[in-house]
JSON list of C-alpha atoms in Angstrom, two decimals:
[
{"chain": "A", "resi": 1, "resn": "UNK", "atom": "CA", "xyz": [-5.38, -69.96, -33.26]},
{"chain": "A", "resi": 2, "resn": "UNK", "atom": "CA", "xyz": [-6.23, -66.85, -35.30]},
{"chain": "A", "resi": 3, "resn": "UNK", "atom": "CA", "xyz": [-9.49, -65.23, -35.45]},
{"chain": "A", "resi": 4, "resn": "UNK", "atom": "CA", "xyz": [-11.24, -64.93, -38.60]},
{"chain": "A", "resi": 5, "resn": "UNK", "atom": "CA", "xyz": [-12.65, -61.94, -40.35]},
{"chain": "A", "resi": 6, "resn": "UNK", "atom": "CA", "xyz": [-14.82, -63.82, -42.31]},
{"chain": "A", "resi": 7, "resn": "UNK", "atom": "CA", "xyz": [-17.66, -62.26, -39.88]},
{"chain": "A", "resi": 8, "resn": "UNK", "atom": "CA", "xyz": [-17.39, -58.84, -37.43]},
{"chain": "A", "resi": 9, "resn": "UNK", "atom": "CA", "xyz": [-16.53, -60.43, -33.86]},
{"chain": "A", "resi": 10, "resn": "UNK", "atom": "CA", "xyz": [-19.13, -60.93, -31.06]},
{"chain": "A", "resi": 11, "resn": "UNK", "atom": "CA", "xyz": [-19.58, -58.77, -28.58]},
{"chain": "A", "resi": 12, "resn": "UNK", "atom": "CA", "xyz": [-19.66, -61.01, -25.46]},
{"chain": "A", "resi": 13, "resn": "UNK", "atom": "CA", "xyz": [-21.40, -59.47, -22.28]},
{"chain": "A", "resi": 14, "resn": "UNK", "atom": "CA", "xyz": [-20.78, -61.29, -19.15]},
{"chain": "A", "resi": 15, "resn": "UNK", "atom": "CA", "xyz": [-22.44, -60.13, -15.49]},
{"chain": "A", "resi": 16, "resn": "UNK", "atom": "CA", "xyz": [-22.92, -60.84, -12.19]},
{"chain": "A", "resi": 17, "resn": "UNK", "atom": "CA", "xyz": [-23.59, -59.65, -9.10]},
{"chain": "A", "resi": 18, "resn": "UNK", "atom": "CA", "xyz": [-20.39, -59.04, -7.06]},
{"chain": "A", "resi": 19, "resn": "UNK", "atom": "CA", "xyz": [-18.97, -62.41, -6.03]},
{"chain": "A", "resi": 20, "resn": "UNK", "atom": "CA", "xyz": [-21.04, -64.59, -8.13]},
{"chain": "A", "resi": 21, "resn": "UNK", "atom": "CA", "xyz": [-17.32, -65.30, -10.35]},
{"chain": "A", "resi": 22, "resn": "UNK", "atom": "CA", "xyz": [-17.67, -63.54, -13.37]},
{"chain": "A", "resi": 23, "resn": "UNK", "atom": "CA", "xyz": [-14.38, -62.31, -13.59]},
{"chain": "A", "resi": 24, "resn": "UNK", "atom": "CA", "xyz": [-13.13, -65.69, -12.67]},
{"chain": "A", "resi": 25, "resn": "UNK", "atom": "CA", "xyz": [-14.93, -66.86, -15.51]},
{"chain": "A", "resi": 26, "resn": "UNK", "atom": "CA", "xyz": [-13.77, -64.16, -17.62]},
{"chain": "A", "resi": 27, "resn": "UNK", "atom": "CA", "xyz": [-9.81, -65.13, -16.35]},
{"chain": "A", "resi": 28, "resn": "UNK", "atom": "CA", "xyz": [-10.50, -68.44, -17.66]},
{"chain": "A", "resi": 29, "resn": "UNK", "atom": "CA", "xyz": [-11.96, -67.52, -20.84]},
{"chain": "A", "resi": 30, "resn": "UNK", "atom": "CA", "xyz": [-9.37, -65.10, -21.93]},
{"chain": "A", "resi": 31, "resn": "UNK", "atom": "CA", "xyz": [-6.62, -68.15, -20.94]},
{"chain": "A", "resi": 32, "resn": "UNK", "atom": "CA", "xyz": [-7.70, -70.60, -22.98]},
{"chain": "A", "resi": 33, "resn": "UNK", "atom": "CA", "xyz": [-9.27, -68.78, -26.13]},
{"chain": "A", "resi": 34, "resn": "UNK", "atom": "CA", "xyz": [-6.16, -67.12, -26.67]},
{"chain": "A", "resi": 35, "resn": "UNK", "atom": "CA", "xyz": [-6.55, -64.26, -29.77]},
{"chain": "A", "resi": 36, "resn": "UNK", "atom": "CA", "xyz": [-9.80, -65.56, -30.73]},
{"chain": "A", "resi": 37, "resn": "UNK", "atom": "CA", "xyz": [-10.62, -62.96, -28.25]},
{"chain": "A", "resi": 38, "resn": "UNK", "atom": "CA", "xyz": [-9.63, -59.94, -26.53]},
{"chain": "A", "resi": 39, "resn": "UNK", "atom": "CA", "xyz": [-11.45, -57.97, -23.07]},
{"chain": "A", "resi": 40, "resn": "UNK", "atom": "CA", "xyz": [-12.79, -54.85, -23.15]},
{"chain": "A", "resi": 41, "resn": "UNK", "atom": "CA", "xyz": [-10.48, -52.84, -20.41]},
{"chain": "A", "resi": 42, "resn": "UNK", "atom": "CA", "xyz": [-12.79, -50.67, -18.13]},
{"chain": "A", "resi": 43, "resn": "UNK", "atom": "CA", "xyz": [-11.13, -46.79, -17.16]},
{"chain": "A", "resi": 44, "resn": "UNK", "atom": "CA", "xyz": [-12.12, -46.67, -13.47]},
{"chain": "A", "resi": 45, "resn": "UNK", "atom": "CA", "xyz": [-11.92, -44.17, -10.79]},
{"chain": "A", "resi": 46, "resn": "UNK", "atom": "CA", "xyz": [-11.54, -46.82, -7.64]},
{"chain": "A", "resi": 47, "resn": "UNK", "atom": "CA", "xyz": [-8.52, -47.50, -6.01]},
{"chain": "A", "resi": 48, "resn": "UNK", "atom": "CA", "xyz": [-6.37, -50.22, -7.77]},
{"chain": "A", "resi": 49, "resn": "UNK", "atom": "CA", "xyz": [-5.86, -53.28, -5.83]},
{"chain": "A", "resi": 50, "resn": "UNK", "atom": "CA", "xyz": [-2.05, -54.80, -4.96]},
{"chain": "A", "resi": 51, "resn": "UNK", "atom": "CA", "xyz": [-3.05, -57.50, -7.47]},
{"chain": "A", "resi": 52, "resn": "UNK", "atom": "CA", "xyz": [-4.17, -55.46, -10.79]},
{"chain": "A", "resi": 53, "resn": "UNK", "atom": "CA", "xyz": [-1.98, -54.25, -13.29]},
{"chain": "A", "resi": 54, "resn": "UNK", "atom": "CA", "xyz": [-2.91, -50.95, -14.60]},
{"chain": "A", "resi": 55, "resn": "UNK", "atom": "CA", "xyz": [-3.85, -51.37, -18.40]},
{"chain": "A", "resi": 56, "resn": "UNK", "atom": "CA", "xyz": [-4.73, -54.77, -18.13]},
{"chain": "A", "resi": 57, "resn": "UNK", "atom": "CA", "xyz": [-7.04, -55.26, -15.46]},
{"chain": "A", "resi": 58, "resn": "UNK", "atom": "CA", "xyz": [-8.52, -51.41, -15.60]},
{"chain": "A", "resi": 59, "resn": "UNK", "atom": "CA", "xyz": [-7.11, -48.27, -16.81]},
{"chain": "A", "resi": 60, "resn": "UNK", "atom": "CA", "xyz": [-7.08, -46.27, -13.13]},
{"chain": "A", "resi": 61, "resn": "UNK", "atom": "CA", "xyz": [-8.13, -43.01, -13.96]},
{"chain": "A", "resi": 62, "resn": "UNK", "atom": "CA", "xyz": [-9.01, -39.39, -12.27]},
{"chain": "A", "resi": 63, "resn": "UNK", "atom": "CA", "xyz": [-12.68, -38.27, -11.06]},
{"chain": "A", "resi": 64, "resn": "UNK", "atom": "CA", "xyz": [-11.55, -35.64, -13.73]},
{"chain": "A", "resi": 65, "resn": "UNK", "atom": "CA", "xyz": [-10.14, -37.43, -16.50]},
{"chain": "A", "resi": 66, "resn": "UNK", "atom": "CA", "xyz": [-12.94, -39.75, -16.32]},
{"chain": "A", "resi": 67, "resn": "UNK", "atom": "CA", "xyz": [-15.15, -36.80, -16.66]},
{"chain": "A", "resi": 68, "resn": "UNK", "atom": "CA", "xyz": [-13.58, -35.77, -19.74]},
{"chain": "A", "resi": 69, "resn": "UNK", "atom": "CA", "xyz": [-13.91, -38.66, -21.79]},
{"chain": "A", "resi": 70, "resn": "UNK", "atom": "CA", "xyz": [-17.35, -39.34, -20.84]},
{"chain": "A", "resi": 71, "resn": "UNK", "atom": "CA", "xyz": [-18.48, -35.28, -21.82]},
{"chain": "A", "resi": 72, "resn": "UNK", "atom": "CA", "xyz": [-16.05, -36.41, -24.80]},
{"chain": "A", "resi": 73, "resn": "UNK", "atom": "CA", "xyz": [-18.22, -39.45, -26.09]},
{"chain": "A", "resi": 74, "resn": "UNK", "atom": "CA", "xyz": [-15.47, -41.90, -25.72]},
{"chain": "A", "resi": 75, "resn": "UNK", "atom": "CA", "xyz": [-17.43, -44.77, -23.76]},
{"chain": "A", "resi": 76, "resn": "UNK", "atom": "CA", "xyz": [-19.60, -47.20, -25.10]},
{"chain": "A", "resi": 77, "resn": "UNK", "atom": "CA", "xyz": [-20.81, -47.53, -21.62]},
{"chain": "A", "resi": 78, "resn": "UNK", "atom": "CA", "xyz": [-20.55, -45.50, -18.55]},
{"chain": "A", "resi": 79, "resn": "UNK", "atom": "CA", "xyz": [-22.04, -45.63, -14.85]},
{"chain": "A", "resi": 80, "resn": "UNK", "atom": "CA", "xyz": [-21.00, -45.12, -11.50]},
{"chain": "A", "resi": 81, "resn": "UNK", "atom": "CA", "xyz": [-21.13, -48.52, -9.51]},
{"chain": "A", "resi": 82, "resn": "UNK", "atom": "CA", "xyz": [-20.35, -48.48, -5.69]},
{"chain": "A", "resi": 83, "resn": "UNK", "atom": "CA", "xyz": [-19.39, -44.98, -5.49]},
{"chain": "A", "resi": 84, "resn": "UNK", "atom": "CA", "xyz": [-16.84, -45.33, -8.30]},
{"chain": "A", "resi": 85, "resn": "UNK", "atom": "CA", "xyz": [-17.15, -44.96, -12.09]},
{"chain": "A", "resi": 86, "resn": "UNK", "atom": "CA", "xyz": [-16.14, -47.20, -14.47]},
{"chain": "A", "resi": 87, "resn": "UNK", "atom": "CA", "xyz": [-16.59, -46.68, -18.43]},
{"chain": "A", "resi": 88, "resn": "UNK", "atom": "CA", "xyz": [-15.75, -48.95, -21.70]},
{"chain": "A", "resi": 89, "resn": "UNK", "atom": "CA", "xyz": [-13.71, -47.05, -24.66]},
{"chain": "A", "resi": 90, "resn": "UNK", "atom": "CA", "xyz": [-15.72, -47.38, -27.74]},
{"chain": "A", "resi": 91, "resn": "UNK", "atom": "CA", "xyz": [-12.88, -46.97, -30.75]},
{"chain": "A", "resi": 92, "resn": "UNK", "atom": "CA", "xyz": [-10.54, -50.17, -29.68]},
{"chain": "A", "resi": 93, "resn": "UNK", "atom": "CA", "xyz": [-13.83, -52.39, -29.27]},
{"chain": "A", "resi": 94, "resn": "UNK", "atom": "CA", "xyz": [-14.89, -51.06, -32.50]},
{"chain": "A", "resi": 95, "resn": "UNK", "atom": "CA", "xyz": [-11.36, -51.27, -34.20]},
{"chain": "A", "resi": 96, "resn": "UNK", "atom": "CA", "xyz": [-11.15, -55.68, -32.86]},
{"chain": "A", "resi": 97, "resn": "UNK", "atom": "CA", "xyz": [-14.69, -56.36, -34.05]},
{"chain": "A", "resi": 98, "resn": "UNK", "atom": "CA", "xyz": [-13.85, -55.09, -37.32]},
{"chain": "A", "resi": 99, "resn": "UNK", "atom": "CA", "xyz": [-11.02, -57.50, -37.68]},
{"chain": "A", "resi": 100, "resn": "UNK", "atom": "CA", "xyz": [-13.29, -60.73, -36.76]},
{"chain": "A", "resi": 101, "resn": "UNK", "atom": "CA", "xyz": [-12.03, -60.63, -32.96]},
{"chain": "A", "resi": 102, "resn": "UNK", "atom": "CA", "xyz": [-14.65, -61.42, -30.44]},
{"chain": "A", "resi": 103, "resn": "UNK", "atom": "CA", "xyz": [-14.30, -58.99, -27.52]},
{"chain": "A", "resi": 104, "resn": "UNK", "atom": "CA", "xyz": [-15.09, -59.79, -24.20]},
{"chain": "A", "resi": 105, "resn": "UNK", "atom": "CA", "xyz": [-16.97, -57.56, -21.32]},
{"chain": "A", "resi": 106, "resn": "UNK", "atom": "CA", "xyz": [-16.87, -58.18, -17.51]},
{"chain": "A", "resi": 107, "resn": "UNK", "atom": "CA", "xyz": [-19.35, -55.61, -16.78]},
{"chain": "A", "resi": 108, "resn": "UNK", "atom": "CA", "xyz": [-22.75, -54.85, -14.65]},
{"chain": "A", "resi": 109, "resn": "UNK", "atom": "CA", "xyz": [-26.24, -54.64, -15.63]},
{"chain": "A", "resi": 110, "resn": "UNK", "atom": "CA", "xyz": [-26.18, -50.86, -16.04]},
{"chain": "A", "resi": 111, "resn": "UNK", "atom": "CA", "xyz": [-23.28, -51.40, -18.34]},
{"chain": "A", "resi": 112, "resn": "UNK", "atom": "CA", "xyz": [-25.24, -54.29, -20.33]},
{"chain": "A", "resi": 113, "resn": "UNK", "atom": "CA", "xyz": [-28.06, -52.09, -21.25]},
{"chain": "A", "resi": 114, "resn": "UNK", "atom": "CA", "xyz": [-26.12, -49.31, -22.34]},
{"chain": "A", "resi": 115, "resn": "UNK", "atom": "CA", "xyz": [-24.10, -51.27, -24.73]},
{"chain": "A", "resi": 116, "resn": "UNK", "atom": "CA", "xyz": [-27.52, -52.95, -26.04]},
{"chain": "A", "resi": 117, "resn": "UNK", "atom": "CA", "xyz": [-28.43, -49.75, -26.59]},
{"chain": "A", "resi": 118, "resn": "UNK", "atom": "CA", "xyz": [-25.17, -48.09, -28.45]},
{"chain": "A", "resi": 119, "resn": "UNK", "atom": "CA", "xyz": [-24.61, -51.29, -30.77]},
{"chain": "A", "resi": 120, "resn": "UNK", "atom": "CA", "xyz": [-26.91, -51.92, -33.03]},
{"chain": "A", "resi": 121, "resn": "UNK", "atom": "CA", "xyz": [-25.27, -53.12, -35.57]},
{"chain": "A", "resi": 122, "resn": "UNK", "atom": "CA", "xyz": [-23.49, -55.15, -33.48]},
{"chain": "A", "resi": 123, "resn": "UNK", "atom": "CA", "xyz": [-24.03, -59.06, -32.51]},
{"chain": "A", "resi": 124, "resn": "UNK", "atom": "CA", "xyz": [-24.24, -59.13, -28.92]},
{"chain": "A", "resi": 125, "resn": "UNK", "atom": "CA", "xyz": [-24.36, -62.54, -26.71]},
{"chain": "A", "resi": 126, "resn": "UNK", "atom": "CA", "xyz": [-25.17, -61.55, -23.17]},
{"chain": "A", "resi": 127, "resn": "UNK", "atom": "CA", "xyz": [-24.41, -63.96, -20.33]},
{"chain": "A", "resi": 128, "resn": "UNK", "atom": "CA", "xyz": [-25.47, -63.58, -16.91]},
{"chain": "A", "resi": 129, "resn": "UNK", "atom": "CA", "xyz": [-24.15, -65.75, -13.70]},
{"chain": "A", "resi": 130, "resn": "UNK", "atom": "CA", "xyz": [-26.35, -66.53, -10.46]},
{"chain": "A", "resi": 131, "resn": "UNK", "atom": "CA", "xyz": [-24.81, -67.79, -7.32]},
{"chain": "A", "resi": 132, "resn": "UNK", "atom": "CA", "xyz": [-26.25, -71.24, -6.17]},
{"chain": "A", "resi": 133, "resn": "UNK", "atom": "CA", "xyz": [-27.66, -69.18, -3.24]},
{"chain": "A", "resi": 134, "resn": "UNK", "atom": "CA", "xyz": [-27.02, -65.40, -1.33]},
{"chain": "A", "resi": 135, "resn": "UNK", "atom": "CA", "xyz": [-25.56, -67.67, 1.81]},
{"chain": "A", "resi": 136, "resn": "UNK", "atom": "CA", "xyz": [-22.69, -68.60, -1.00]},
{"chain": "A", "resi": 137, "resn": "UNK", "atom": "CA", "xyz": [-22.50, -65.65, -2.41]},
{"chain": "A", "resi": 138, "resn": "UNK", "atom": "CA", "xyz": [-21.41, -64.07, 0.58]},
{"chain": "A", "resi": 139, "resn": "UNK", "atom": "CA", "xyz": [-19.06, -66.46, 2.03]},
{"chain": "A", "resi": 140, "resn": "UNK", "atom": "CA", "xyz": [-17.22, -66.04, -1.53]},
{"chain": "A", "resi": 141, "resn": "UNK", "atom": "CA", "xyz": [-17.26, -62.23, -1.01]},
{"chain": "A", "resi": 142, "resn": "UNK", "atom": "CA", "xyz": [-15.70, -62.78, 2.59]},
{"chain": "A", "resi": 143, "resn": "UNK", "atom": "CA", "xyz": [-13.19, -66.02, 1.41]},
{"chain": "A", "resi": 144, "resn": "UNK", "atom": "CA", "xyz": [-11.92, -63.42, -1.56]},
{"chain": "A", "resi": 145, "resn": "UNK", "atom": "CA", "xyz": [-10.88, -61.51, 1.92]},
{"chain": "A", "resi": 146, "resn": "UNK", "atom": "CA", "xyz": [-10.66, -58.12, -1.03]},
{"chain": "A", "resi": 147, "resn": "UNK", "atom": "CA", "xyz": [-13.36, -56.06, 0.91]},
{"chain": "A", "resi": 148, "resn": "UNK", "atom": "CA", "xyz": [-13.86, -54.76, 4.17]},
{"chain": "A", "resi": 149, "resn": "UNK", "atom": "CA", "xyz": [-17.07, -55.36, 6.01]},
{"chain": "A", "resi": 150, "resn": "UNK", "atom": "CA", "xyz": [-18.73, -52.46, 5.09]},
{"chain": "A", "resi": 151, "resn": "UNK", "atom": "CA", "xyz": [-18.23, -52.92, 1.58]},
{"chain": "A", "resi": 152, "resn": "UNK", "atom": "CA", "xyz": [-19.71, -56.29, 2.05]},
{"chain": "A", "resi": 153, "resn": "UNK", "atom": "CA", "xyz": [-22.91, -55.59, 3.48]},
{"chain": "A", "resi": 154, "resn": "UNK", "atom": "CA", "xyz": [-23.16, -53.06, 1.03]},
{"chain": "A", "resi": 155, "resn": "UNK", "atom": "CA", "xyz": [-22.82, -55.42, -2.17]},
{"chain": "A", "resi": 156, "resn": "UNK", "atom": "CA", "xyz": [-25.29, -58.33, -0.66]},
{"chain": "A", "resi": 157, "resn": "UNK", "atom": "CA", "xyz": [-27.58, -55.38, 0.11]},
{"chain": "A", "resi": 158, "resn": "UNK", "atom": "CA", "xyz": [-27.19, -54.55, -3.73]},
{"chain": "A", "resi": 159, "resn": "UNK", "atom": "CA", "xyz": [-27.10, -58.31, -4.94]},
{"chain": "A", "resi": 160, "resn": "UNK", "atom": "CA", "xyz": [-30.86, -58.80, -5.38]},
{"chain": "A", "resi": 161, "resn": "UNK", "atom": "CA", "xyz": [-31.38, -55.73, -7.20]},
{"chain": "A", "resi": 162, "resn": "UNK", "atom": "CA", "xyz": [-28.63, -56.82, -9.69]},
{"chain": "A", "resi": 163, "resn": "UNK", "atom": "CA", "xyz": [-30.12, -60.90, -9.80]},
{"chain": "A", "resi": 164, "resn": "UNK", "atom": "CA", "xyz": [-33.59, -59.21, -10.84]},
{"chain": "A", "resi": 165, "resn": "UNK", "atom": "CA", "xyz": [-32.09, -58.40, -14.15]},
{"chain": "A", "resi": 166, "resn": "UNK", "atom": "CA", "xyz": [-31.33, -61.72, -14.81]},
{"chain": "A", "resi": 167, "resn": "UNK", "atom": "CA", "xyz": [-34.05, -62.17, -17.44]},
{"chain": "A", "resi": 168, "resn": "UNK", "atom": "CA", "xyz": [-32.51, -59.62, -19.79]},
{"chain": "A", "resi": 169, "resn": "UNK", "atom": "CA", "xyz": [-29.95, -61.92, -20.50]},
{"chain": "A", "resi": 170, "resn": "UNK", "atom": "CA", "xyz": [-29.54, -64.34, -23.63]},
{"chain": "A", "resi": 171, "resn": "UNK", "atom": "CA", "xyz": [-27.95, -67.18, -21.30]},
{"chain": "A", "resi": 172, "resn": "UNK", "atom": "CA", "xyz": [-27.89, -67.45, -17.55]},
{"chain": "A", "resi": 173, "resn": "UNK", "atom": "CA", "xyz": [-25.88, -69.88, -15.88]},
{"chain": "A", "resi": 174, "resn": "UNK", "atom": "CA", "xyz": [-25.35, -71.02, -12.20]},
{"chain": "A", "resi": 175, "resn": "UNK", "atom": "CA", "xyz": [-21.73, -70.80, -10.99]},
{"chain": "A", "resi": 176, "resn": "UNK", "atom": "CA", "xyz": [-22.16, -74.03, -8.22]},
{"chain": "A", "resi": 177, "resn": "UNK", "atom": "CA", "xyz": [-19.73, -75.40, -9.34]},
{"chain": "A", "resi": 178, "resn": "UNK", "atom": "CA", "xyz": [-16.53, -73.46, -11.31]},
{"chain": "A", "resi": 179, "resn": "UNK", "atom": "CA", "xyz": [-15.55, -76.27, -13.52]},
{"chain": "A", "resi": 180, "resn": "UNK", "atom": "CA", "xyz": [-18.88, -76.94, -14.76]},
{"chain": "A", "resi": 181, "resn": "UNK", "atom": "CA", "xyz": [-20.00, -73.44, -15.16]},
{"chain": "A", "resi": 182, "resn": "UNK", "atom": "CA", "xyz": [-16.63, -72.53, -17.06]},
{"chain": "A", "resi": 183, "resn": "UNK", "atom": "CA", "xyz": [-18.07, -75.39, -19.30]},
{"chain": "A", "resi": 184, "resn": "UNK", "atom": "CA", "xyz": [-21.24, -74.06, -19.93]},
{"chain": "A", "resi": 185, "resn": "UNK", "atom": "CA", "xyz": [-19.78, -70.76, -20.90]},
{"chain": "A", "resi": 186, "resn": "UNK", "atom": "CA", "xyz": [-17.05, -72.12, -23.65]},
{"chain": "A", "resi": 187, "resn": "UNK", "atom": "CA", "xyz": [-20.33, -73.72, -24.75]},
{"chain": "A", "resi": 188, "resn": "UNK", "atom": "CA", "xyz": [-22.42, -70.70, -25.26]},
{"chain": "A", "resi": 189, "resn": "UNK", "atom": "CA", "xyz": [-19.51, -68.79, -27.03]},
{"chain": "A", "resi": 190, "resn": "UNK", "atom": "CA", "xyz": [-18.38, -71.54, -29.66]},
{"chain": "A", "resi": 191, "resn": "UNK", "atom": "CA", "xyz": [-22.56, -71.95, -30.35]},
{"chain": "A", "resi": 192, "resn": "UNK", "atom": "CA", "xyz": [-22.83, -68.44, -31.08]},
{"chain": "A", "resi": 193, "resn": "UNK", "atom": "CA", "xyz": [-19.68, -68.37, -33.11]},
{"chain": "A", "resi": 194, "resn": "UNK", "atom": "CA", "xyz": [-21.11, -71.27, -35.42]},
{"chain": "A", "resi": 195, "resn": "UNK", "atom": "CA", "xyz": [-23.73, -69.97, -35.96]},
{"chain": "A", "resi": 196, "resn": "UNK", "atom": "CA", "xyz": [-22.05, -66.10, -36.76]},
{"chain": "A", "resi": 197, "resn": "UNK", "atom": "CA", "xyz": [-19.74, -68.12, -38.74]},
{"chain": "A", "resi": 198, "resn": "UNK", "atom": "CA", "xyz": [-22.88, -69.90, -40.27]},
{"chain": "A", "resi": 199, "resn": "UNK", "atom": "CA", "xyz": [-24.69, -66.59, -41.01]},
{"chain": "A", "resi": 200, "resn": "UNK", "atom": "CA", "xyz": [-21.87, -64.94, -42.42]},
{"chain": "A", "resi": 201, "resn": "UNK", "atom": "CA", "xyz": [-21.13, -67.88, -44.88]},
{"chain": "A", "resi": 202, "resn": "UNK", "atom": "CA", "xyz": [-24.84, -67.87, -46.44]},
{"chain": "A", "resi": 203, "resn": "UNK", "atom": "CA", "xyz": [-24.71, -64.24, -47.00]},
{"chain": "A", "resi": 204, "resn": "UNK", "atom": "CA", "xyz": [-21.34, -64.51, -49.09]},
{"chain": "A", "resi": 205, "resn": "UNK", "atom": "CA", "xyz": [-23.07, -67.68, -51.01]},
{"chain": "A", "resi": 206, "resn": "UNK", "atom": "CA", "xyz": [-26.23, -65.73, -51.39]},
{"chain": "A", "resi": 207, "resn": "UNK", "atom": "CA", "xyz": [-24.58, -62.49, -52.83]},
{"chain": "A", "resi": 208, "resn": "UNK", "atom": "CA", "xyz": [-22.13, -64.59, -54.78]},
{"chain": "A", "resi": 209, "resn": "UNK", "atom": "CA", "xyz": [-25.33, -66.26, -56.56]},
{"chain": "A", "resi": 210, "resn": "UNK", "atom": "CA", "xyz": [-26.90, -63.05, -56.90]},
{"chain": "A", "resi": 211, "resn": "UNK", "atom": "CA", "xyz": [-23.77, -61.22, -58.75]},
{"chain": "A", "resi": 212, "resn": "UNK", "atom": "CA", "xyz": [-23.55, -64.93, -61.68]}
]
């Protein structure tokens, strides 16, 4: 199905603290909406992992390249999370939202705000994800078997810092169960659309009416 440009796209922000399944969620979303909508790729500094494609999971970057687009103004977003930095290119977002194509970002709370922030003439739907409980949320950080120990300890030890942002969110959903909570979230986004869509059709009547 084609997107529309009868309305700029949405700018969908999804977080989560490490583990909760928000790039599960994100997987899912991008498989079955197809080119209603299109991710945001993060540039990263951290290390890729066997299973990421570079370009299409993250753009793997340099400390120093990194460095250079930020000082050059090219991120909508920037922060370092975990000891690596990760950043958002602002001119292909712009360039899909301008077309009617929703674009989708798997990104932390840090991230969030700055976008908030940088948009403003942008509609943004932002979508947070809890874990049923911190005992589940770290049994799915061990099953995912991605991290070492360390690494961990260090994201539960960061977890509840990340929840306590959770009321800066539009929507927040519990990931107990994948199915359901996939669910919820094609729910949100095909609300909001209607009622973009919605907005976006009684302007056009209204300045229609106006110009008779």
């Amino acid at each position: 199905m084609t997107a529309t440009a009868t309305r700029p796209g949405l700018l969908i922000i999804i977080s989560s603290p490490s583990g909760a399944g928000k790039s599960t969620l994100c997987s899912h979303l991008r498989r079955e909406e197809g080119d209603r909508i299109w991710t945001s790729v993060s540039a990263t500094t951290r290390p890729r992992r066997k299973s990421e494609v570079d370009g299409q999971d993250y753009m793997f970057v340099t400390q120093e390249k990194f460095q250079r687009m930020a000082q050059g103004g090219e991120f909508l977003e920037h922060a370092e999370v975990f000891s690596h930095f990760y950043g958002s290119p602002g001119e292909p977002v712009k360039e899909k939202l301008e077309q009617g194509i929703d674009v989708l970002f798997d990104i932390d709370w840090q991230g969030a705000e700055q976008i908030r922030a940088n948009v403003k003439d942008t509609r943004v739907v932002s979508i947070f994800i809890l874990p049923p409980s911190l005992e589940a949320l770290e049994e799915r950080l061990r099953h995912r078997a991605q991290d070492s120990d360390e690494t961990v300890r260090y994201r539960m030890s960061r977890a509840k810092q990340e929840i306590s942002h959770w009321e800066d969110y539009d929507y927040v959903l519990i990931n107990n169960d994948l199915d359901t909570c996939f669910r919820s979230l094609q729910a949100v986004v095909e609300a909001e659309r209607i009622r973009a869509d919605k907005e976006a059709s009684v302007r056009d009547l209204a300045e229609n009416l106006l110009m008779d």
